[in-house]
XYZ file of C-alpha atoms in Angstrom:
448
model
C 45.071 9.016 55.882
C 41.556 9.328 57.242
C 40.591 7.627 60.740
C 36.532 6.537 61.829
C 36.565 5.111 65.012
C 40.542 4.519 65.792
C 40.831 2.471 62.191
C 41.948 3.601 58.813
C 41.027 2.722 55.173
C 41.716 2.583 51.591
C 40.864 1.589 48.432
C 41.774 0.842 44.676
C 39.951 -0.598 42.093
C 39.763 -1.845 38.154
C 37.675 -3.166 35.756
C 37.194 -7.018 33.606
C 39.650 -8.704 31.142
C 37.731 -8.215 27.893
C 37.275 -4.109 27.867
C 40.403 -2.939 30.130
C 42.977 -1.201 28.303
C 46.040 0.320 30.334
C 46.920 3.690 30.388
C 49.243 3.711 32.657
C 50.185 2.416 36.543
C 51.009 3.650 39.833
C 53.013 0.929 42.295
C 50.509 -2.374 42.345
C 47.175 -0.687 41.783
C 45.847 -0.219 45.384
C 45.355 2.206 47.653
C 45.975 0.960 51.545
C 46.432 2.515 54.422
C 46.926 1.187 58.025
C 45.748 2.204 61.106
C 48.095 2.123 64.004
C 47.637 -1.297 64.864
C 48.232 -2.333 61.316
C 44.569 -3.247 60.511
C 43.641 -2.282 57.179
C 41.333 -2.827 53.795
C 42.455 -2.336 50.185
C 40.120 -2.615 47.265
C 41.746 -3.449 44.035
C 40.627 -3.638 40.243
C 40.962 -7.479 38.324
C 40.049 -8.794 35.756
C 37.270 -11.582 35.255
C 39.600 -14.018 36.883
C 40.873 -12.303 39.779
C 43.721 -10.674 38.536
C 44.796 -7.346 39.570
C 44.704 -4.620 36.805
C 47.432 -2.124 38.331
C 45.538 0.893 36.734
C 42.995 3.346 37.579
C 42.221 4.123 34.255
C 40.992 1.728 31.173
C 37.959 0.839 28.653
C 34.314 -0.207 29.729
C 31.412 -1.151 27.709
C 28.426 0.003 29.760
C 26.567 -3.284 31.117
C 29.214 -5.324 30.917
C 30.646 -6.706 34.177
C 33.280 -4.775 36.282
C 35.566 -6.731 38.546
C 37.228 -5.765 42.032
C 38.062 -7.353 45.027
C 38.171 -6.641 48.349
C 40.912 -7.661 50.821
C 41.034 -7.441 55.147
C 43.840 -7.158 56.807
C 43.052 -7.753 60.848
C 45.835 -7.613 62.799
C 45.009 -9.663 66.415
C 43.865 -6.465 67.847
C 40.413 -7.021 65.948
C 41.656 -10.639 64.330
C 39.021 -13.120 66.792
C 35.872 -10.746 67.079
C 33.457 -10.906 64.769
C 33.456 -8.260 61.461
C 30.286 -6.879 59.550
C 31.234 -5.867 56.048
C 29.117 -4.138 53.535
C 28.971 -2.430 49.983
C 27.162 0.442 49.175
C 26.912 1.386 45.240
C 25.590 5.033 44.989
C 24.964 7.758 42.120
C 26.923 10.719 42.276
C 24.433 12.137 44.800
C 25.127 9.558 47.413
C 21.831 7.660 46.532
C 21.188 4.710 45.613
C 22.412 3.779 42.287
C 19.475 2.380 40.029
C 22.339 1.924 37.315
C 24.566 -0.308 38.952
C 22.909 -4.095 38.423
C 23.394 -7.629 39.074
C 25.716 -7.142 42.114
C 27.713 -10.189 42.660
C 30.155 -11.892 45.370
C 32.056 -14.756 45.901
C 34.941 -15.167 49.110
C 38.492 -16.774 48.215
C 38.748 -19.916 46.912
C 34.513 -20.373 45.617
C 34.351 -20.733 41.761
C 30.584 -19.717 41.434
C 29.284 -16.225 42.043
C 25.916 -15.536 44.621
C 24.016 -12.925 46.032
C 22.101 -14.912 48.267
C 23.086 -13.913 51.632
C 22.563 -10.619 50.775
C 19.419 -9.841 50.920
C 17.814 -7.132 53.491
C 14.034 -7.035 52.049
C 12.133 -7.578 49.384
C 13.281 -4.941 47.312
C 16.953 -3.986 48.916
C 20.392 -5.916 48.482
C 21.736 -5.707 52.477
C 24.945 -4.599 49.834
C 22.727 -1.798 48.340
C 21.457 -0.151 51.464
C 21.717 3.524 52.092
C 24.449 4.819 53.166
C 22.927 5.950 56.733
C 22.591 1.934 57.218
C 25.205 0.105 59.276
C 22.892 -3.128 59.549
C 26.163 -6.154 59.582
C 25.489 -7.725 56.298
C 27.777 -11.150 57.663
C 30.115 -11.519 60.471
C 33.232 -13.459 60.442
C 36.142 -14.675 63.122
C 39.302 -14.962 63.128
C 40.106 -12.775 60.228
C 43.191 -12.451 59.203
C 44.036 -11.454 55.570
C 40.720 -12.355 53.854
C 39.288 -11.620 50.231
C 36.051 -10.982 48.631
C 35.650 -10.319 44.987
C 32.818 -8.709 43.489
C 31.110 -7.510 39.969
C 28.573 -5.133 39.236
C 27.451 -4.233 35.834
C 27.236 -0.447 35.564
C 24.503 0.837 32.879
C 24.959 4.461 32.009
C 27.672 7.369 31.844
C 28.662 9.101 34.429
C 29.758 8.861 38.167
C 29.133 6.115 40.072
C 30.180 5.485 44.071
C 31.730 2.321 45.486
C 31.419 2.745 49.091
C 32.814 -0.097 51.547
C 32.782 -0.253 55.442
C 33.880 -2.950 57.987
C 32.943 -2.567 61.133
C 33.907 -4.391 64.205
C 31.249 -4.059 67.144
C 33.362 -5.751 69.793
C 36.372 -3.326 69.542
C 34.310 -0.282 68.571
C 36.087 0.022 65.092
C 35.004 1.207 61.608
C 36.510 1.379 58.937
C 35.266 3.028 55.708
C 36.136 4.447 52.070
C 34.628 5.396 49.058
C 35.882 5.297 45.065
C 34.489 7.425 42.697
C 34.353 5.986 38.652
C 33.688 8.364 36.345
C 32.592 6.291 33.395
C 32.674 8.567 29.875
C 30.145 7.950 27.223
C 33.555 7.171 24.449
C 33.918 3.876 26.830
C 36.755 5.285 29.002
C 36.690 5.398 32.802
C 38.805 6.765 35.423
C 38.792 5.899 38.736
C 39.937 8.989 41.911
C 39.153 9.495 45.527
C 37.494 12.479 47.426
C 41.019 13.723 48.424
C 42.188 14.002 44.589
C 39.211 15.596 43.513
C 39.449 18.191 46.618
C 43.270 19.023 44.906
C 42.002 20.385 41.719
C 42.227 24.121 41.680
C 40.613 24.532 38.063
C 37.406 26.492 37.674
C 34.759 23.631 37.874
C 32.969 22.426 34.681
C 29.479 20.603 34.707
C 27.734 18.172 32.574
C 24.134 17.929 31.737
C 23.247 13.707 31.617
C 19.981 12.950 29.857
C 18.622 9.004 30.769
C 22.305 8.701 32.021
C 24.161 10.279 28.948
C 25.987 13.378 28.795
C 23.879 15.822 26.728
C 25.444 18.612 27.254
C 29.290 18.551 28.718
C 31.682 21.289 29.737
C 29.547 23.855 31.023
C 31.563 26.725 32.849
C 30.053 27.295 36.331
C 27.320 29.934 35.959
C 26.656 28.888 32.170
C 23.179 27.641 30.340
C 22.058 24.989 28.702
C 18.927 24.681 26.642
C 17.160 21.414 26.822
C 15.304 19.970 24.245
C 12.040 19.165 23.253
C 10.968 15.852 24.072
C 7.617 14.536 25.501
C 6.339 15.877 28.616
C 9.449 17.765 29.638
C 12.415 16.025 31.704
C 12.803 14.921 35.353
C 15.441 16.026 37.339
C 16.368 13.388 39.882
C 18.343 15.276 42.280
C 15.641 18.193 43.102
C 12.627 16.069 41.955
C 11.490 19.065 39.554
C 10.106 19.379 36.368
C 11.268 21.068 33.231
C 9.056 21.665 30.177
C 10.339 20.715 26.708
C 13.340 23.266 25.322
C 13.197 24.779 29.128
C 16.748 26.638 29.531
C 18.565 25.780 33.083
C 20.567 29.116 34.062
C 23.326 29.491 36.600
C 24.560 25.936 36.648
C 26.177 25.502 39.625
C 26.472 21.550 39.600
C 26.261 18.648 36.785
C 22.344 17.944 36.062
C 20.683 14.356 36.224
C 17.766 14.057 34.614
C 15.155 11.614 33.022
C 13.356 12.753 29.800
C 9.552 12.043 30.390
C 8.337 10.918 27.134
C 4.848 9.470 28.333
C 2.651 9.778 31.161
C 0.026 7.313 30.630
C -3.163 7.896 32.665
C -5.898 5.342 32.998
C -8.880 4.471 35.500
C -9.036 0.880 37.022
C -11.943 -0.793 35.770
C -15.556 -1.097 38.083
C -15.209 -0.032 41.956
C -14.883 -1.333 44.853
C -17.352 -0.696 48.041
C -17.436 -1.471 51.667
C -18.686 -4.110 53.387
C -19.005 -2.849 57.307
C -22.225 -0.737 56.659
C -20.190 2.577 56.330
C -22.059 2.846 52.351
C -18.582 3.819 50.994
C -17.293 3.259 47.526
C -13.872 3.903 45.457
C -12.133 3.825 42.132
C -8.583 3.285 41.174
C -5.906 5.395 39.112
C -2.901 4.335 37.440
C -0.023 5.864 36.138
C 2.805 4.910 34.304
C 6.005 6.876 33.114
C 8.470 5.840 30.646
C 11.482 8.016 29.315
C 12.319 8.622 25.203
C 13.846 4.903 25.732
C 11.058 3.445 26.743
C 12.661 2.795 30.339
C 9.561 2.949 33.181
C 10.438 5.516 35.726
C 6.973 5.745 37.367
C 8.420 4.563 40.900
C 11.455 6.947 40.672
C 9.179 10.046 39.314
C 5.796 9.423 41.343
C 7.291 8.787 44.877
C 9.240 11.985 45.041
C 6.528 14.084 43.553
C 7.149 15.061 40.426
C 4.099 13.656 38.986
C 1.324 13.448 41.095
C -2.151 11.053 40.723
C -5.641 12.758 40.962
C -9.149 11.021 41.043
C -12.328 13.164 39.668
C -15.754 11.528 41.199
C -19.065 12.848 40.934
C -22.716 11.345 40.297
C -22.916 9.812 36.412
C -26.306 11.993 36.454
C -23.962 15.468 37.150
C -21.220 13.472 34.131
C -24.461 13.715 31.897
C -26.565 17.117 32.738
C -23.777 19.561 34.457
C -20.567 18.374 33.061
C -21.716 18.034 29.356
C -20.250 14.376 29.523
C -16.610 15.988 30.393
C -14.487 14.717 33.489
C -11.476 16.454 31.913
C -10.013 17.713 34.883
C -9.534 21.380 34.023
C -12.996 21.541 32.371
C -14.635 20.158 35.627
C -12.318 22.927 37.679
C -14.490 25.464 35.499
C -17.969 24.483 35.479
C -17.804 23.673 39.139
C -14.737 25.545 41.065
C -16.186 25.374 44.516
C -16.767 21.582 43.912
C -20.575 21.280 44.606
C -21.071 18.481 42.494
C -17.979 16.694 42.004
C -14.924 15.460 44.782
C -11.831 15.924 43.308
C -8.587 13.724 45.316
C -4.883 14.372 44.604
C -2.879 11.259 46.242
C -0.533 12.464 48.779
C 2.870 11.120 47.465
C 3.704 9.229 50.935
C 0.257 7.352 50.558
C 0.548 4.456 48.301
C -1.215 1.172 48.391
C 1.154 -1.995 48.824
C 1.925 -5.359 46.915
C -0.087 -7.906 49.252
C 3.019 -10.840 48.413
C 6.126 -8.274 49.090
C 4.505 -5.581 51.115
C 6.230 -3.162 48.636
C 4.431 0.293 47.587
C 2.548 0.593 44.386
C 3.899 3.882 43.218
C 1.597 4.821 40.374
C -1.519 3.154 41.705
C -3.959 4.925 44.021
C -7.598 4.794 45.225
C -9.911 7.501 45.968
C -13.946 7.279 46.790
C -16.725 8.425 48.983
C -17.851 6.996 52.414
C -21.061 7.864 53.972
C -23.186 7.564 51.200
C -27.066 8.529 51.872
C -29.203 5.703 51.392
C -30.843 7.428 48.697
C -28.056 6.938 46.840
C -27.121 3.438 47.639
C -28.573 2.697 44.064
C -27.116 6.061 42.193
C -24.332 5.423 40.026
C -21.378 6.902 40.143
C -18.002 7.938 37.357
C -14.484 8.317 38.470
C -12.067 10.259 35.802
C -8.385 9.354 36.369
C -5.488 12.379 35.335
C -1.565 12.774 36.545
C -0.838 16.632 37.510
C 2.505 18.077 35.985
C 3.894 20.754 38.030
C 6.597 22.220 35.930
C 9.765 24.390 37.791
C 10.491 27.501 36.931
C 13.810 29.976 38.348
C 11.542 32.889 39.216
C 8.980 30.959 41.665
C 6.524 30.574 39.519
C 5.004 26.774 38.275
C 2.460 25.853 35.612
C 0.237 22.760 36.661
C -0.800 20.059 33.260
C -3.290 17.676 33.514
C -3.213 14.612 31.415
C -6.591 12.800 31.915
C -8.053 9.060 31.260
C -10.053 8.202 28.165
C -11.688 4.764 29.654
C -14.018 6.800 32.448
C -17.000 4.646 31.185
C -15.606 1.416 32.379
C -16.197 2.859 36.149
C -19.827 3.630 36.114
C -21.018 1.773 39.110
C -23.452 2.387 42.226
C -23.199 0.532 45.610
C -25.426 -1.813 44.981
C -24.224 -2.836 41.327
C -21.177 -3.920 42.983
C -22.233 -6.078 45.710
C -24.578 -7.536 43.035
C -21.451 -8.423 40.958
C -19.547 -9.927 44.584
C -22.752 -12.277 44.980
C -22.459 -13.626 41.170
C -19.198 -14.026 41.650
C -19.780 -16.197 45.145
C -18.755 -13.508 47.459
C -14.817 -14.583 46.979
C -12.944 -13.837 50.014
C -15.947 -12.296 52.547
C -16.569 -13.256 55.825
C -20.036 -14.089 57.117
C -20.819 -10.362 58.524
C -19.298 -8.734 55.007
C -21.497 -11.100 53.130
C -24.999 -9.959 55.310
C -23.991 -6.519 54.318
C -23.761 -7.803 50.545
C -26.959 -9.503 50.849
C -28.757 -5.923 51.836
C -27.582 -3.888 49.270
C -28.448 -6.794 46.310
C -31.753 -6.404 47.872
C -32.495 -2.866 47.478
C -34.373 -2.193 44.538
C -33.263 0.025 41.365
């Protein structure tokens, strides 16, 4: 039995009626445990109606719907003070799981399934928080024995966490558990706690999982495995690195899970945007986007923790024409002009990312990068912004090798200060205030 807080948990679980097969059962299918005052929680495994499945083994089709339920047991010690419950659905590094979808509920007795009260932001099921959060999802009295039941459709191969807490704030109790399914890419699953995994005394064995299926299984602790050659290289989401195409991972100490990067497109955000508080500044915008061999975007996953990173190249379109030979190609630009004398060169920070004005949300893959203080001679001088994503590949010995991939559509931002705020006043000045628009009105009056 394990105790948090003076209260003691357990679980079970199981899958739905149309792709469980049985392979064998132990008592009724749950796992319980009480804590001395008799409170406990039990998570069991039913089918689409509710039944319980008294298994922890059986058939899944991956994004099908897999059924559990949830039952408390308060005892009057904890029975009239309130209870905040919560789910957490995590990959098998305890983050959270962007392969478990459509998480649904409904409490004993409702026919139709919701996920409306569970909502913690925008982006963030109060269910699918980390696992740091203890924010009370809902709070009920006078428990008793109460049920929840619950499906989740799980997407890809592999291990998957159910983690489930109640906590009661009054009394100062928690209660908490976790289930691990390993899901096998043959449609089997198998479902085993921490404390039956920690009983194993076989040499551990490791699998390689490419866009969430096993690529390479059964790899001895120490072994190799050679990856292979597919786009830009593959992602690995637990470090963040890169690998290169056919790279070979040595001394495997732990299973692998990684993304295959199969495009990085780069592209510049057409025209520019300026300043309008008399600060002569100007900027362009870069885009990114990532998708893996299945077409799957990844940008968000890949660009926030850095293992793609956006860059900006800006100089004077005079300097794009005489010095740079028409060129912004970002490693060309590096060698005509290393000590940048005629160009600025920006590389986004990855904790810097503009947000979605409706949901507040980060933009990962979209960034802006420009030049403030701009002489007044040059209020009228146009200038190009060249977009490119930096590739900074992983190697064992300590060493890295940066690629650039660069935009084609560099043309499209040719613009001075002036050009700009010439375009805002044909356009009506959309969304100015009086003092931004007498700004406007001088630069559309300096002549070319």
């Amino acid at each position: 039995m394990k105790k948090v807080l003076g209260i003691v948990l357990t679980l079970a679980l199981i899958v739905s009626s149309f792709s469980v097969a049985i392979f064998g059962a132990n008592n009724d299918g749950m796992y319980e445990d009480d804590d001395n005052n008799g409170s406990s929680i039990a998570f069991y495994l039913t089918d689409s109606n509710g039944n319980n499945i008294n298994s922890t083994t059986g058939t899944y089709t991956l994004g099908q719907d897999f059924y559990f339920k949830i039952n408390v047991y308060a005892t009057s010690e904890i029975k009239n003070n309130s209870l905040a419950r919560k789910i957490n659905i995590m990959d098998d590094y305890g983050e959270y799981d962007n392969n478990a979808t459509n998480l649904m509920y409904k409490e004993s007795g409702q026919t139709s399934w919701s996920n409306d009260d569970y909502y913690q932001s925008q982006n963030c099921y109060k269910f699918r928080g980390t696992k740091e959060d203890t924010y009370p999802l809902k709070q009920y009295t006078s428990l008793g024995n109460h049920t929840t039941y619950f499906k989740v459709k799980f997407n890809t191969a592999g291990k998957h966490i159910i983690e489930y807490s109640a906590t009661c704030f009054e009394k100062n109790y928690r209660l908490i558990s976790r289930k691990y399914i390993d899901i096998s890419n043959n449609g089997t699953f198998k479902i085993s706690s921490k404390e039956e995994q920690e009983q194993t005394t076989e040499k551990p064995t490791y699998t390689v999982y490419i866009d969430g299926v096993p690529f390479k299984s059964d790899i001895k602790e120490g072994g190799k495995c050679d990856l292979p050659g597919s786009g830009r290289g593959f992602y690995d989401r637990n470090t963040h690195d890169m690998f290169v195409s056919h790279f070979q991972l040595s001394n495997i100490q732990r299973n692998y899970n990684l993304y295959s990067v199969d495009q990085v497109n780069v592209s510049c955000a057409s025209g520019a945007n300026i300043r309008a508080d008399g600060k002569h500044g100007i900027r362009f915008g870069s885009m990114v986007n990532v998708k893996n061999k299945n077409g799957t975007d990844i940008t968000s996953e890949v660009l926030k923790n850095g293992g793609i990173q956006i860059g900006t190249t800006i100089t004077m379109y005079d300097f794009y024409l005489s010095i740079f030979d028409e060129n912004l190609n970002k490693v060309d630009v590096d060698r005509e002009d290393p000590d940048c004398i005629y160009h600025f060169d920006v590389l986004n920070p990855m904790d810097d990312w503009p947000t979605n004005a409706t949901t507040g949300l980060p933009r990962y893959g979209l960034c802006y990068a420009g030049v403030v203080n701009v002489r007044q001679s040059n209020l009228t001088r146009q200038f190009i912004a060249s977009a490119y994503a930096k590739i900074e590949y992983q190697y064992y010995n300590n060493t890295t090798i940066d690629e650039y991939v660069n935009a084609e559509n560099q043309l499209d931002t040719v613009r001075s200060i002036c050009d700009v705020a010439r375009r805002m006043k044909a356009a009506g000045y959309p969304g100015c205030t009086p003092a931004q628009i007498e700004v406007l009105e001088y630069y559309c009056s300096i002549p070319d």
